[in-house]
Coordinates of C-alpha atoms in Angstrom, one line a residue:
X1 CA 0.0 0.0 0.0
X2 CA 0.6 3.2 -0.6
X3 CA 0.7 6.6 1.3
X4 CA -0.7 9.7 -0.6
X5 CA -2.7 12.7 0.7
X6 CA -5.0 12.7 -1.8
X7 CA -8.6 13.5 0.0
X8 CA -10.4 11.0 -2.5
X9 CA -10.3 8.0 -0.1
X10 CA -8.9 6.2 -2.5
X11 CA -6.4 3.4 -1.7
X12 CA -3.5 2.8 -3.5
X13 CA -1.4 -0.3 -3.9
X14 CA 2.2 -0.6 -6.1
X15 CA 3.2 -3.7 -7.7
X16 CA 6.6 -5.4 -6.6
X17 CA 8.4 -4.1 -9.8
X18 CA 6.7 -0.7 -9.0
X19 CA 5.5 -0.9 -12.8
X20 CA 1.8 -0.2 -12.2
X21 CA -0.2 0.8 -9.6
X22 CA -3.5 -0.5 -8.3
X23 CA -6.7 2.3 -6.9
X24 CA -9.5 1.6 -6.1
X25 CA -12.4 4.3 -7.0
X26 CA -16.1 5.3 -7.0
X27 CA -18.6 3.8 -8.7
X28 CA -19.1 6.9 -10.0
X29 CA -15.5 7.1 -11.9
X30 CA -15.9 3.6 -13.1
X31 CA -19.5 5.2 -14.9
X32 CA -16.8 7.8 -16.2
X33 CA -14.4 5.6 -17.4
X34 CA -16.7 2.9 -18.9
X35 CA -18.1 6.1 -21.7
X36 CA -15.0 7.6 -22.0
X37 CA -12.9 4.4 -23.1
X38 CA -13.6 4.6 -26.5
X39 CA -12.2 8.0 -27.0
X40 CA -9.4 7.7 -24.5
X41 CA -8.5 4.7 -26.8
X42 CA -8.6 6.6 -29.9
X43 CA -6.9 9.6 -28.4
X44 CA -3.4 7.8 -26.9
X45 CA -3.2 6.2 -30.4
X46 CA -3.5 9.7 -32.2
X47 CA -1.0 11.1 -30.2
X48 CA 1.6 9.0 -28.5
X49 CA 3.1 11.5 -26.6
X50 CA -0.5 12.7 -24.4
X51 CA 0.4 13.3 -21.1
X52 CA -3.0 11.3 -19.9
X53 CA -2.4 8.4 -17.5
X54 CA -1.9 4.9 -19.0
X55 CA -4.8 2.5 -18.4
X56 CA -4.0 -0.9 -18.2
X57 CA -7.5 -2.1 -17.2
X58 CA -10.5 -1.6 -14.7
X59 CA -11.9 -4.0 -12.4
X60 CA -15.2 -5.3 -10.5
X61 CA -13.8 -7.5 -7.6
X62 CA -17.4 -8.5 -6.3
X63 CA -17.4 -9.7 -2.4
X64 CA -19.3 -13.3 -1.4
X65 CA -21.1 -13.8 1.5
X66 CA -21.5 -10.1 2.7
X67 CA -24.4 -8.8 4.2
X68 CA -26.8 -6.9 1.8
X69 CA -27.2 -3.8 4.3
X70 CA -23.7 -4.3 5.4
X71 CA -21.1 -1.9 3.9
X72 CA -19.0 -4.9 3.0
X73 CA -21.7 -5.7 0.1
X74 CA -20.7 -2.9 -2.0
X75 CA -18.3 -4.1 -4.9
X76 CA -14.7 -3.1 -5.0
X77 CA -14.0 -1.3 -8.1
X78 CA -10.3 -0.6 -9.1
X79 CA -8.0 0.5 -11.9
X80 CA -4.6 -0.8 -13.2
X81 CA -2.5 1.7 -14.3
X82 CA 1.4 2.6 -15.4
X83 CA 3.2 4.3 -12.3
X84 CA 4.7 7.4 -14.1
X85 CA 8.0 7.5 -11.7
X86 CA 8.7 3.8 -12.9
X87 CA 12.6 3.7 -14.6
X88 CA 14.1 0.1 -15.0
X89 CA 17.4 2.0 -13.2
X90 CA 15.2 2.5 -10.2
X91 CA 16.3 6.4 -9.7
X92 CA 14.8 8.1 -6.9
X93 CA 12.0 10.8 -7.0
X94 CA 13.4 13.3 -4.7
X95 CA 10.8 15.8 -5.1
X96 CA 7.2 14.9 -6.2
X97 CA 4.6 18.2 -7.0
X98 CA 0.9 18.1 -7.6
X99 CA -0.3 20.5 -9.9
X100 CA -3.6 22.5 -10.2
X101 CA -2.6 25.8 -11.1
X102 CA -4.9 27.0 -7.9
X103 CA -3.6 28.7 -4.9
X104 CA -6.7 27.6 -2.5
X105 CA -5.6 24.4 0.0
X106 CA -2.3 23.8 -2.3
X107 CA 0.5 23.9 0.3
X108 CA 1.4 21.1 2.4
X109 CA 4.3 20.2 4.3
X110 CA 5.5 16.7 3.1
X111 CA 4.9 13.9 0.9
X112 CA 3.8 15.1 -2.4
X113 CA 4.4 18.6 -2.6
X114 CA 1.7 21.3 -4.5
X115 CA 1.8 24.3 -6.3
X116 CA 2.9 26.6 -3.7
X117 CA 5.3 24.3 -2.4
X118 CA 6.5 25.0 -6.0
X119 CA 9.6 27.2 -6.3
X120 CA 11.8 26.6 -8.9
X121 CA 11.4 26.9 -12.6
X122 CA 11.3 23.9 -14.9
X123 CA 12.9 23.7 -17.7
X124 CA 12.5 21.7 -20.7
X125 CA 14.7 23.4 -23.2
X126 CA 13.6 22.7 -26.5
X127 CA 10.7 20.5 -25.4
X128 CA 8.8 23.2 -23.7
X129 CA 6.7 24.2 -27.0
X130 CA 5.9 20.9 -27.4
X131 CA 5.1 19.8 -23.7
X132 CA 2.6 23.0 -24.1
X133 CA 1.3 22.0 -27.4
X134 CA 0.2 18.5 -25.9
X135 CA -0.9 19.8 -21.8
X136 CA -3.6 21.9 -24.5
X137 CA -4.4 18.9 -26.7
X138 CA -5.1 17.2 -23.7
X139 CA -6.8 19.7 -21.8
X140 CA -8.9 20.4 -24.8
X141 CA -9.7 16.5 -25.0
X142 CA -10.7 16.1 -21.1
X143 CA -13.3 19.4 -21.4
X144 CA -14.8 18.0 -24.1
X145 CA -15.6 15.3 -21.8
X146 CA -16.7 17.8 -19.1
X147 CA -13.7 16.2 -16.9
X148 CA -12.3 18.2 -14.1
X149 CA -10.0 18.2 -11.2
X150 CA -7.5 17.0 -12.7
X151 CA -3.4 17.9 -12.1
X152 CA 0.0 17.7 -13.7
X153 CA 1.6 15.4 -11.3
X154 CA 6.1 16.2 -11.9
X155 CA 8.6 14.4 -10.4
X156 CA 12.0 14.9 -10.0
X157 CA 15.5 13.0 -9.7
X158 CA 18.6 15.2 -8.9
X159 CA 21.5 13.9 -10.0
X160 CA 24.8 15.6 -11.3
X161 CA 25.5 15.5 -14.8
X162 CA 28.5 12.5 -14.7
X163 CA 25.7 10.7 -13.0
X164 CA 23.3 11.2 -15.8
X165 CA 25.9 10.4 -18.5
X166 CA 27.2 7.1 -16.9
X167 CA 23.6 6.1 -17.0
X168 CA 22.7 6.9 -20.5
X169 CA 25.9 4.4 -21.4
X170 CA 24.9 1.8 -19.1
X171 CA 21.6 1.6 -21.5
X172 CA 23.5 0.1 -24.0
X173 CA 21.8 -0.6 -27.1
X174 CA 18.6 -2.0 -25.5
X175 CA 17.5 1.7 -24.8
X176 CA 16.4 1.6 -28.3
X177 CA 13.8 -0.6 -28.0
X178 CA 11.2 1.5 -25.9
X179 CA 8.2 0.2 -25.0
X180 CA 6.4 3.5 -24.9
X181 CA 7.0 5.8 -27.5
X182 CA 5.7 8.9 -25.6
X183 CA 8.8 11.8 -26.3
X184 CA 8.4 12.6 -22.8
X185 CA 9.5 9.1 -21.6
X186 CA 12.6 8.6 -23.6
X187 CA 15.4 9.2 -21.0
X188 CA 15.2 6.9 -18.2
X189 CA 11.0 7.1 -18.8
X190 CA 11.3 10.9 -18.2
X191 CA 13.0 13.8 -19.7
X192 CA 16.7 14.7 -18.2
X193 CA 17.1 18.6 -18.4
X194 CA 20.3 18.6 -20.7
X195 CA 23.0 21.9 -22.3
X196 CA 22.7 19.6 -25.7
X197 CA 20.2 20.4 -28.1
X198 CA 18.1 17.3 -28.4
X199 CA 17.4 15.9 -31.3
X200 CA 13.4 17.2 -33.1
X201 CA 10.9 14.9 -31.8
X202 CA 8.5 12.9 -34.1
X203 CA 4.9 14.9 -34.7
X204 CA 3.2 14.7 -32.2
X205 CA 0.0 13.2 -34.0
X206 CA -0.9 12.6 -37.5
X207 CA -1.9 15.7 -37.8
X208 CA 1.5 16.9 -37.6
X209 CA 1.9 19.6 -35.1
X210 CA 4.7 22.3 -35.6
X211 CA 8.2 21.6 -33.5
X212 CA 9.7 24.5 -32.5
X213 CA 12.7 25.5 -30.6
X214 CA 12.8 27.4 -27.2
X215 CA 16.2 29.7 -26.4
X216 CA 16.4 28.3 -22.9
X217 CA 19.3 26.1 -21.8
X218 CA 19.5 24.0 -19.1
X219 CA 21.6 22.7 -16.2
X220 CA 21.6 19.1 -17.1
X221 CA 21.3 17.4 -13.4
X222 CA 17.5 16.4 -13.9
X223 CA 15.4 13.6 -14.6
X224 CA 11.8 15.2 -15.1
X225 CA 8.5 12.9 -14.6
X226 CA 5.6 14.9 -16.0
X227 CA 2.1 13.2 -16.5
X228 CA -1.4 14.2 -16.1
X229 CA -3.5 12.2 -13.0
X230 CA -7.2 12.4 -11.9
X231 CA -8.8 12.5 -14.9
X232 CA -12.0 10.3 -14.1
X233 CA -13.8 13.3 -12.4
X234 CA -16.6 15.1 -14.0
X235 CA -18.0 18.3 -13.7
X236 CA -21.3 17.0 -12.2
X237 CA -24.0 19.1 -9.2
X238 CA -21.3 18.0 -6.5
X239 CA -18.7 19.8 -8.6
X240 CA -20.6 22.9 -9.2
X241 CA -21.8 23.6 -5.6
X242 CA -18.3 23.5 -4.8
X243 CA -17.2 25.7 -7.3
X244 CA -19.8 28.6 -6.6
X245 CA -18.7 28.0 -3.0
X246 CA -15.3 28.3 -3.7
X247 CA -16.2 31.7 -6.0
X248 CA -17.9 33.7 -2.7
X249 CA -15.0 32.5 -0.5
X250 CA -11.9 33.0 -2.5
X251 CA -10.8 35.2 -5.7
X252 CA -11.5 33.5 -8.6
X253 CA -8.6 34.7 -10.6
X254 CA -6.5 32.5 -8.1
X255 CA -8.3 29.5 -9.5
X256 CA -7.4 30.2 -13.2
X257 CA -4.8 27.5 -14.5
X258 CA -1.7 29.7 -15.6
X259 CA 1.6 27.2 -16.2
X260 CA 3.3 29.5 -17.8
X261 CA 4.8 30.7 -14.6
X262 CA 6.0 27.1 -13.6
X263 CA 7.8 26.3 -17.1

């Protein structure tokens, strides 16, 4: 099992390979996921490189011998998904952040970290255009669904740069054969902040999107995780109670998504 401070009451569980994980969520998500399928399907084949979770499967684990009135009747409904921070070197997440782009209840003091735990730039060099080319293709995909809540979930390994280049040469030539051909997963599963200009990454659909460059360099001592999470939510009556709540209590300009001023 593992720890989060998520305040879904969801539990989660890692494999022993720490490939996929295991949560468990409301029957209401599972209604979510069941019509979305389809398009979700269609979407990660359209563009390899979306930033949406990978779904491996979801599950009905249905409960014998329980009590119809009892609260062990109700089903157990879980999904099997690809743990974003998994590398086959096994490097270590040293800082974890949970991204809404909303200053309201987003600062806490350990585990994963949110936005205004946030204090450092991150930079993708020449891959920022194209990390905010797919964040809006993606975006654009889940509010067509009317799916909300949702956050950029980055993780980070520190390293030096000897470090980093000693492990790029351990790869060998299996590093060629990638399993996922997201361009946000090709070093190590992540990105690693680098001084060399990388080489121009495939389109990212069929539609072939423009590349282009960005004038930012980089340090070169960072493995970035980046990956979207939560995305079975929907803007339902639950969701727009506490939205209107949230608009009396707080400024609403504080609740306006603005990554510009993370990347």
């Amino acid at each position: 099992e593992v720890q989060t401070v998520g305040r879904s009451g969801s539990f989660f569980y890692k494999s022993e390979d720490s490939k996929y994980f295991i949560k468990t969520i409301p029957s209401s998500e599972y209604n979510t996921f069941t019509k979305l399928f389809p398009s979700y399907y269609q979407h990660i084949k359209k563009y390899p490189n979306s930033l949406l979770p990978r779904f491996m499967g979801v599950y009905r684990l249905k409960l014998s011998g329980a009590s119809y009135y009892s609260s062990a009747h109700r089903d157990i409904i879980f999904v099997v998904m690809a743990n974003l921070f998994y590398s086959e070197q096994k490097l270590e997440i040293k800082e974890k952040y949970d991204l809404k782009g909303s200053t309201i209840g987003r600062y806490v003091d350990d585990l994963t970290f949110k936005d205004l735990n946030l204090k450092r730039k991150i930079h993708l060099g020449k891959l920022k255009k194209v990390f905010i080319q797919q964040l809006s293709i993606d975006s654009e995909w889940m509010c067509s669904h009317g799916i909300c809540d949702y956050s950029l979930l980055v993780g980070l390994h520190l390293s030096d740069k000897k470090s980093i280049q000693t492990l790029k040469e351990s790869q060998g030539p299996k590093s060629l054969e990638k399993k996922d051909i997201s361009y946000f997963k090709k070093d190590f599963n992540g990105i690693v902040e680098s001084t060399h200009t990388p080489p121009q990454p495939p389109p990212l659909s069929t539609s072939n999107i423009i590349y282009g460059s960005n004038t930012e360099e980089s340090d070169g001592d960072i493995v970035y995780y980046l990956g979207l999470i939560d995305i079975l939510t929907t803007y339902n009556l639950k969701k727009r109670g506490e939205n209107a709540l949230k608009g009396m209590l707080f400024d609403r300009v504080s609740l306006i998504l603005n990554l510009i001023f993370f990347f």
